[in-house]
CSV table of C-alpha atoms in Angstrom, one decimal:
chain,number,residue,atom,x,y,z
A,1,MET,CA,-24.9,-7.1,-3.3
A,2,ILE,CA,-23.3,-10.2,-4.8
A,3,GLY,CA,-25.1,-13.5,-4.5
A,4,GLU,CA,-27.1,-14.3,-1.4
A,5,LYS,CA,-24.9,-12.4,1.0
A,6,LYS,CA,-24.2,-8.7,1.2
A,7,SER,CA,-20.7,-7.7,0.0
A,8,LEU,CA,-17.9,-6.3,2.1
A,9,PHE,CA,-14.6,-4.8,0.8
A,10,SER,CA,-11.5,-3.8,2.7
A,11,GLY,CA,-7.8,-3.7,2.3
A,12,MET,CA,-4.4,-2.6,3.7
A,13,GLN,CA,-1.5,-1.0,1.9
A,14,ALA,CA,1.5,-3.1,1.1
A,15,THR,CA,3.9,-0.6,2.7
A,16,GLY,CA,5.6,-0.6,6.1
A,17,ASN,CA,5.0,-3.3,8.7
A,18,LEU,CA,1.6,-3.9,10.2
A,19,THR,CA,1.3,-2.8,13.8
A,20,LEU,CA,-0.5,-4.2,16.8
A,21,GLY,CA,-3.1,-1.4,16.2
A,22,ASN,CA,-3.8,-2.7,12.7
A,23,TYR,CA,-4.3,-6.2,14.1
A,24,LEU,CA,-6.4,-5.4,17.2
A,25,GLY,CA,-8.3,-2.6,15.5
A,26,ALA,CA,-9.1,-4.3,12.2
A,27,LEU,CA,-7.5,-7.5,11.0
A,28,ARG,CA,-8.5,-9.7,14.0
A,29,ASN,CA,-12.1,-8.6,13.7
A,30,TRP,CA,-12.3,-9.5,10.0
A,31,VAL,CA,-12.1,-13.2,10.7
A,32,THR,CA,-15.8,-14.0,11.3
A,33,LEU,CA,-17.3,-11.5,8.9
A,34,ASN,CA,-17.5,-14.1,6.1
A,35,GLU,CA,-20.4,-15.7,8.0
A,36,GLU,CA,-22.5,-12.6,7.2
A,37,TYR,CA,-20.8,-11.1,4.2
A,38,GLU,CA,-19.1,-12.1,0.9
A,39,CYS,CA,-15.7,-10.6,1.8
A,40,PHE,CA,-13.1,-9.2,-0.5
A,41,TYR,CA,-9.7,-8.3,1.1
A,42,CYS,CA,-7.3,-6.6,-1.1
A,43,VAL,CA,-3.5,-6.2,-0.7
A,44,VAL,CA,-3.4,-2.6,-1.8
A,45,ASP,CA,-0.3,-2.4,-3.9
A,46,GLU,CA,-1.4,0.1,-6.6
A,47,HIS,CA,-2.2,2.8,-4.0
A,48,SER,CA,1.3,2.1,-2.5
A,49,ILE,CA,3.2,3.6,-5.4
A,50,THR,CA,2.0,7.2,-4.8
A,51,ILE,CA,5.2,7.2,-2.7
A,52,ARG,CA,8.4,5.9,-4.4
A,53,GLN,CA,8.9,2.2,-3.5
A,54,ASP,CA,11.8,-0.2,-3.9
A,55,PRO,CA,10.3,-2.7,-6.3
A,56,ALA,CA,11.8,-5.8,-4.6
A,57,VAL,CA,10.8,-4.6,-1.2
A,58,LEU,CA,7.2,-3.8,-2.4
A,59,ARG,CA,6.8,-7.3,-3.8
A,60,LYS,CA,8.2,-8.8,-0.6
A,61,ARG,CA,5.9,-6.8,1.6
A,62,ALA,CA,2.8,-7.5,-0.6
A,63,ARG,CA,3.4,-11.2,-0.2
A,64,ALA,CA,4.1,-10.8,3.5
A,65,LEU,CA,0.8,-8.9,4.0
A,66,LEU,CA,-1.2,-11.5,2.0
A,67,THR,CA,0.4,-14.2,4.2
A,68,LEU,CA,-0.5,-12.3,7.3
A,69,TYR,CA,-4.1,-12.1,6.3
A,70,ILE,CA,-4.2,-15.8,6.2
A,71,ALA,CA,-2.2,-16.3,9.3
A,72,ALA,CA,-4.6,-14.0,11.2
A,73,GLY,CA,-7.4,-16.5,10.4
A,74,LEU,CA,-8.9,-15.3,7.1
A,75,ASP,CA,-9.8,-18.5,5.3
A,76,PRO,CA,-8.9,-18.0,1.6
A,77,GLU,CA,-11.7,-20.4,0.7
A,78,LYS,CA,-14.3,-18.3,2.4
A,79,ASN,CA,-12.8,-14.9,1.7
A,80,CYS,CA,-11.3,-13.5,-1.5
A,81,ILE,CA,-7.8,-12.4,-0.7
A,82,TYR,CA,-5.9,-10.9,-3.6
A,83,TYR,CA,-3.4,-8.4,-5.0
A,84,GLN,CA,-5.0,-5.1,-6.3
A,85,SER,CA,-2.5,-5.1,-9.1
A,86,HIS,CA,-3.7,-8.6,-10.3
A,87,VAL,CA,-7.1,-7.2,-11.1
A,88,SER,CA,-6.8,-4.7,-13.9
A,89,ALA,CA,-10.4,-3.6,-13.5
A,90,HIS,CA,-9.3,-1.4,-10.5
A,91,ALA,CA,-7.3,0.9,-12.8
A,92,GLU,CA,-9.8,0.7,-15.7
A,93,LEU,CA,-12.7,1.7,-13.5
A,94,ALA,CA,-10.7,4.4,-11.8
A,95,TRP,CA,-10.1,6.1,-15.1
A,96,ILE,CA,-13.9,6.2,-15.9
A,97,LEU,CA,-14.7,7.4,-12.4
A,98,ASN,CA,-12.0,10.2,-12.7
A,99,CYS,CA,-14.3,11.6,-15.4
A,100,PHE,CA,-17.2,11.7,-12.9
A,101,THR,CA,-15.2,13.3,-10.1
A,102,TYR,CA,-14.7,17.1,-9.7
A,103,MET,CA,-11.4,18.8,-8.9
A,104,GLY,CA,-13.0,20.7,-6.1
A,105,GLU,CA,-14.0,17.4,-4.4
A,106,LEU,CA,-10.4,16.1,-4.6
A,107,ASN,CA,-9.0,19.5,-3.4
A,108,ARG,CA,-11.0,19.0,-0.1
A,109,MET,CA,-9.4,15.7,0.8
A,110,THR,CA,-7.5,16.2,4.0
A,111,GLN,CA,-5.4,13.1,3.5
A,112,PHE,CA,-4.0,14.5,0.2
A,113,LYS,CA,-3.0,17.7,2.0
A,114,ASP,CA,-1.3,15.7,4.8
A,115,LYS,CA,0.6,13.5,2.4
A,116,ALA,CA,1.5,16.3,0.1
A,117,ALA,CA,3.0,18.1,3.1
A,118,LYS,CA,5.1,15.0,4.1
A,119,HIS,CA,6.2,14.3,0.5
A,120,ALA,CA,6.6,17.8,-0.9
A,121,ASP,CA,9.2,16.6,-3.4
A,122,ASN,CA,6.7,14.1,-5.0
A,123,ILE,CA,3.2,15.6,-5.1
A,124,ASN,CA,2.1,13.4,-8.1
A,125,ALA,CA,-1.3,13.1,-9.8
A,126,GLY,CA,-1.8,9.6,-8.3
A,127,LEU,CA,-1.6,11.1,-4.8
A,128,PHE,CA,-4.3,13.6,-5.9
A,129,THR,CA,-6.6,11.0,-7.5
A,130,TYR,CA,-6.0,8.4,-4.8
A,131,PRO,CA,-9.7,8.7,-3.6
A,132,VAL,CA,-11.0,7.8,-7.0
A,133,LEU,CA,-9.0,4.6,-7.2
A,134,MET,CA,-10.3,3.8,-3.7
A,135,ALA,CA,-13.8,4.4,-5.0
A,136,ALA,CA,-13.1,2.0,-7.8
A,137,ASP,CA,-11.8,-0.6,-5.3
A,138,ILE,CA,-15.1,-0.4,-3.4
A,139,LEU,CA,-17.6,0.0,-6.3
A,140,LEU,CA,-16.1,-2.8,-8.4
A,141,PHE,CA,-17.3,-5.4,-5.9
A,142,GLN,CA,-20.7,-3.7,-5.3
A,143,ALA,CA,-19.7,-3.4,-1.6
A,144,ASP,CA,-22.6,-2.9,0.7
A,145,VAL,CA,-20.4,-2.2,3.6
A,146,VAL,CA,-16.8,-1.0,4.1
A,147,PRO,CA,-15.0,-1.1,7.5
A,148,VAL,CA,-13.1,2.2,7.6
A,149,GLY,CA,-11.4,4.2,10.3
A,150,ILE,CA,-12.0,7.9,11.0
A,151,ASP,CA,-9.1,8.8,8.7
A,152,GLN,CA,-10.8,7.1,5.7
A,153,MET,CA,-14.3,8.4,6.3
A,154,GLN,CA,-13.8,11.2,3.8
A,155,HIS,CA,-12.8,8.8,1.1
A,156,LEU,CA,-15.9,6.7,1.7
A,157,GLU,CA,-18.1,9.8,1.5
A,158,ILE,CA,-16.6,10.8,-1.9
A,159,THR,CA,-17.1,7.2,-3.1
A,160,ARG,CA,-20.8,7.5,-2.2
A,161,ASP,CA,-20.9,10.8,-4.0
A,162,ILE,CA,-19.3,9.4,-7.2
A,163,ALA,CA,-21.6,6.4,-7.2
A,164,GLN,CA,-24.7,8.4,-6.7
A,165,ARG,CA,-23.7,10.8,-9.5
A,166,PHE,CA,-23.0,7.9,-11.9
A,167,ASN,CA,-26.3,6.2,-10.9
A,168,GLY,CA,-28.2,9.5,-11.4
A,169,ILE,CA,-27.0,9.6,-15.0
A,170,TYR,CA,-27.1,5.9,-16.0
A,171,GLY,CA,-29.5,4.1,-13.5
A,172,ASP,CA,-28.7,1.7,-10.7
A,173,VAL,CA,-25.2,0.6,-11.7
A,174,PHE,CA,-23.4,0.8,-8.3
A,175,THR,CA,-24.4,-0.3,-4.8
A,176,ILE,CA,-24.1,2.8,-2.5
A,177,PRO,CA,-21.7,1.6,0.2
A,178,GLU,CA,-22.3,2.2,3.9
A,179,VAL,CA,-19.8,2.3,6.8
A,180,TYR,CA,-19.5,-1.1,8.5
A,181,LEU,CA,-21.0,-0.7,11.9
A,182,GLY,CA,-20.3,-4.2,13.3
A,183,LYS,CA,-17.9,-5.0,16.1
A,184,VAL,CA,-15.4,-2.2,16.5
A,185,GLY,CA,-11.8,-3.1,17.3
A,186,ALA,CA,-9.7,-1.5,19.9
A,187,LYS,CA,-8.2,1.9,19.0
A,188,ILE,CA,-4.6,1.5,19.9
A,189,MET,CA,-2.5,4.7,20.3
A,190,SER,CA,1.2,5.4,19.9
A,191,LEU,CA,3.3,4.2,22.8
A,192,GLN,CA,5.3,7.5,22.6
A,193,ASP,CA,2.5,10.0,21.9
A,194,PRO,CA,-0.8,8.5,23.2
A,195,THR,CA,-2.7,11.4,21.6
A,196,LYS,CA,-2.0,9.9,18.1
A,197,LYS,CA,-3.0,6.5,16.7
A,198,MET,CA,-0.3,3.8,16.5
A,199,SER,CA,1.0,4.0,12.9
A,200,LYS,CA,3.2,1.8,10.7
A,201,SER,CA,4.6,5.0,9.2
A,202,ASP,CA,5.7,6.5,12.6
A,203,GLU,CA,9.4,7.5,12.4
A,204,ASN,CA,9.9,6.6,16.1
A,205,ALA,CA,10.4,2.9,16.2
A,206,ASN,CA,9.5,2.8,19.8
A,207,ALA,CA,6.0,4.2,19.2
A,208,SER,CA,4.6,1.1,17.5
A,209,ILE,CA,4.6,-2.6,18.2
A,210,TYR,CA,4.9,-4.5,14.9
A,211,LEU,CA,3.3,-7.8,14.4
A,212,MET,CA,6.6,-9.5,13.7
A,213,ASP,CA,8.5,-8.0,16.7
A,214,ASP,CA,10.2,-10.6,18.8
A,215,PRO,CA,9.3,-10.9,22.5
A,216,ASP,CA,12.3,-9.0,23.7
A,217,THR,CA,11.5,-6.1,21.4
A,218,VAL,CA,7.8,-6.0,22.5
A,219,MET,CA,8.8,-6.0,26.2
A,220,ARG,CA,11.4,-3.2,25.6
A,221,LYS,CA,8.9,-1.0,23.7
A,222,CYS,CA,6.2,-1.5,26.5
A,223,LYS,CA,8.7,-0.6,29.2
A,224,ARG,CA,9.5,2.6,27.3
A,225,ALA,CA,5.9,3.5,26.8
A,226,VAL,CA,4.9,7.0,27.9
A,227,THR,CA,2.8,7.3,31.1
A,228,ASP,CA,2.7,10.2,33.5
A,229,SER,CA,3.7,11.4,36.9
A,230,GLU,CA,0.4,10.6,38.7
A,231,ALA,CA,1.5,7.2,39.8
A,232,GLN,CA,-2.0,5.7,39.7
A,233,ILE,CA,-3.6,3.3,37.3
A,234,LEU,CA,-7.0,4.6,36.3
A,235,TYR,CA,-8.9,4.4,33.0
A,236,ARG,CA,-9.5,8.0,32.1
A,237,ASP,CA,-8.8,10.5,29.4
A,238,GLU,CA,-6.7,12.6,31.8
A,239,GLN,CA,-4.1,9.8,31.7
A,240,PRO,CA,-3.8,9.0,27.9
A,241,GLY,CA,-0.7,6.9,28.2
A,242,VAL,CA,-2.0,4.7,31.0
A,243,LYS,CA,-5.4,4.4,29.3
A,244,ASN,CA,-3.7,3.3,26.1
A,245,LEU,CA,-1.8,0.6,28.0
A,246,LEU,CA,-5.0,-0.6,29.6
A,247,ASP,CA,-6.7,-0.7,26.2
A,248,ILE,CA,-3.9,-2.9,24.8
A,249,TYR,CA,-4.1,-5.1,27.9
A,250,CYS,CA,-7.9,-5.5,27.7
A,251,ALA,CA,-7.8,-6.1,23.9
A,252,CYS,CA,-5.2,-8.9,24.4
A,253,THR,CA,-6.7,-10.5,27.4
A,254,GLY,CA,-10.4,-10.0,26.8
A,255,LYS,CA,-10.8,-8.2,30.2
A,256,THR,CA,-12.9,-5.1,30.7
A,257,ALA,CA,-11.3,-1.8,31.7
A,258,ASP,CA,-12.9,-2.1,35.2
A,259,GLU,CA,-11.5,-5.5,35.7
A,260,ALA,CA,-8.0,-4.3,34.6
A,261,VAL,CA,-8.1,-1.3,36.9
A,262,LYS,CA,-9.0,-3.6,39.8
A,263,GLU,CA,-6.2,-6.0,38.9
A,264,PHE,CA,-3.6,-3.2,39.0
A,265,ASP,CA,-5.0,-1.4,42.0
A,266,GLY,CA,-2.0,-0.5,44.2
A,267,LYS,CA,0.5,-1.5,41.6
A,268,GLY,CA,3.0,0.6,39.8
A,269,TYR,CA,3.5,1.5,36.2
A,270,GLY,CA,6.4,-0.9,35.9
A,271,GLU,CA,4.1,-3.8,36.7
A,272,LEU,CA,1.4,-2.6,34.3
A,273,LYS,CA,4.0,-2.3,31.5
A,274,MET,CA,5.3,-5.8,32.2
A,275,ALA,CA,1.8,-7.3,32.1
A,276,VAL,CA,0.9,-5.4,28.9
A,277,GLY,CA,4.1,-6.7,27.2
A,278,GLU,CA,3.5,-10.3,28.3
A,279,SER,CA,-0.2,-10.1,27.0
A,280,VAL,CA,1.0,-8.8,23.7
A,281,VAL,CA,3.7,-11.5,23.3
A,282,ALA,CA,1.0,-14.1,24.1
A,283,VAL,CA,-1.2,-12.8,21.3
A,284,LEU,CA,1.5,-12.4,18.7
A,285,LYS,CA,3.3,-15.7,19.2
A,286,PRO,CA,0.6,-17.9,17.5
A,287,LEU,CA,0.3,-15.4,14.7
A,288,GLN,CA,4.1,-15.3,14.1
A,289,ASP,CA,4.3,-19.1,14.3
A,290,GLU,CA,1.5,-19.4,11.6
A,291,VAL,CA,3.3,-16.9,9.4
A,292,ALA,CA,6.5,-18.9,9.6
A,293,ARG,CA,4.6,-22.1,8.7
A,294,LEU,CA,2.9,-20.5,5.7
A,295,GLU,CA,6.1,-18.9,4.4
A,296,LYS,CA,7.6,-22.4,4.1
A,297,ASP,CA,4.7,-23.5,1.9
A,298,LYS,CA,5.4,-21.5,-1.2
A,299,ALA,CA,3.1,-23.6,-3.4
A,300,TYR,CA,0.1,-23.1,-1.2
A,301,ILE,CA,0.5,-19.3,-1.1
A,302,ASP,CA,1.1,-19.2,-4.9
A,303,ASN,CA,-2.1,-21.2,-5.5
A,304,ILE,CA,-4.1,-18.8,-3.3
A,305,ILE,CA,-2.7,-15.8,-5.2
A,306,LYS,CA,-3.7,-17.4,-8.5
A,307,THR,CA,-7.2,-18.7,-7.6
A,308,ASN,CA,-8.2,-15.7,-5.6
A,309,ALA,CA,-7.1,-13.3,-8.4
A,310,GLU,CA,-9.3,-15.3,-10.7
A,311,ARG,CA,-12.3,-15.0,-8.3
A,312,ALA,CA,-11.7,-11.3,-7.9
A,313,ASN,CA,-11.3,-10.7,-11.6
A,314,TYR,CA,-14.6,-12.6,-12.4
A,315,VAL,CA,-16.6,-10.4,-10.0
A,316,ALA,CA,-14.8,-7.1,-10.9
A,317,THR,CA,-15.1,-7.7,-14.6
A,318,LYS,CA,-18.9,-8.1,-14.4
A,319,THR,CA,-19.2,-4.6,-12.9
A,320,LEU,CA,-16.6,-3.1,-15.2
A,321,ARG,CA,-18.3,-4.4,-18.4
A,322,LYS,CA,-21.7,-3.0,-17.2
A,323,VAL,CA,-20.0,0.4,-16.6
A,324,GLN,CA,-18.3,0.4,-20.0
A,325,LYS,CA,-21.5,-0.4,-21.7
A,326,LYS,CA,-23.3,2.4,-19.9
A,327,VAL,CA,-20.7,5.1,-20.9
A,328,GLY,CA,-20.8,4.0,-24.5
A,329,PHE,CA,-17.6,1.9,-25.0
A,330,PRO,CA,-17.9,-0.5,-27.9
A,331,GLU,CA,-18.8,-4.1,-27.0
A,332,ARG,CA,-16.0,-6.6,-27.1
A,333,ILE,CA,-16.3,-9.2,-30.0
A,334,ARG,CA,-15.7,-12.7,-28.7
């Protein structure tokens, strides 16, 4: 815990383009959390380089993601929004925590196995120790809660294990983080394979709606969305494509599944897809307009980058110095 409020940490990788699923499932729901928590939102650029990146593209995407955070409604005065690479304590703490993490624990990480299979030509040590850097991200800010998806639960579990192991040796140094159990965002699935989550790394461009997609692109992708041959609009697991479209429609309009099913009673899939597309466009337009406005104000974004990095460094350094003292590193002479 930092100050009077409990602390919350989260972040997104500065690779690819954020999808509608990222927005409806996470980003949109972060906006009011600062009322209850002291929130730290990281643009995760250090994790991003486990896969080879074009340097110019990575810098551009990192800035675009930080701008998106703000455009989505995260107030940089109330939330600490910063680049991971601007806070050296992330990497410094990760090295120390590496020495308190066992190879067997890292070998069990399913995400490492998945990524190693996808990038067999670049199975690097960073990919293997990724969960330790993630643990450092969380523990630096003494995070009480972390909003994570199912795919990241294993990483939070190893973070807890590392923190408990360290505390068992040196006393209560780290807060043991819990899963954030507040409002859960909509789980948006792929438009082309509704058994899989919508992903910014999907190779099929029609599978995901990106936050910067123009209205024509959104409508085209919705029209091409996979449904089925049942020709009835019901909210049930047996119709995953239709259910996913209804989930998107409800998340964008605020309607319940029952209300949506009644609305489309007797209508065809074409009408459903059109309505879904229009609801998505209505949600994305104000976000895209705000991104365009912020991108023109370079000085404002630059100032946020500077001041928020200073805030993040101040908090992170307090934890890092405590850890360094505990493990026996010499004190710095000022």
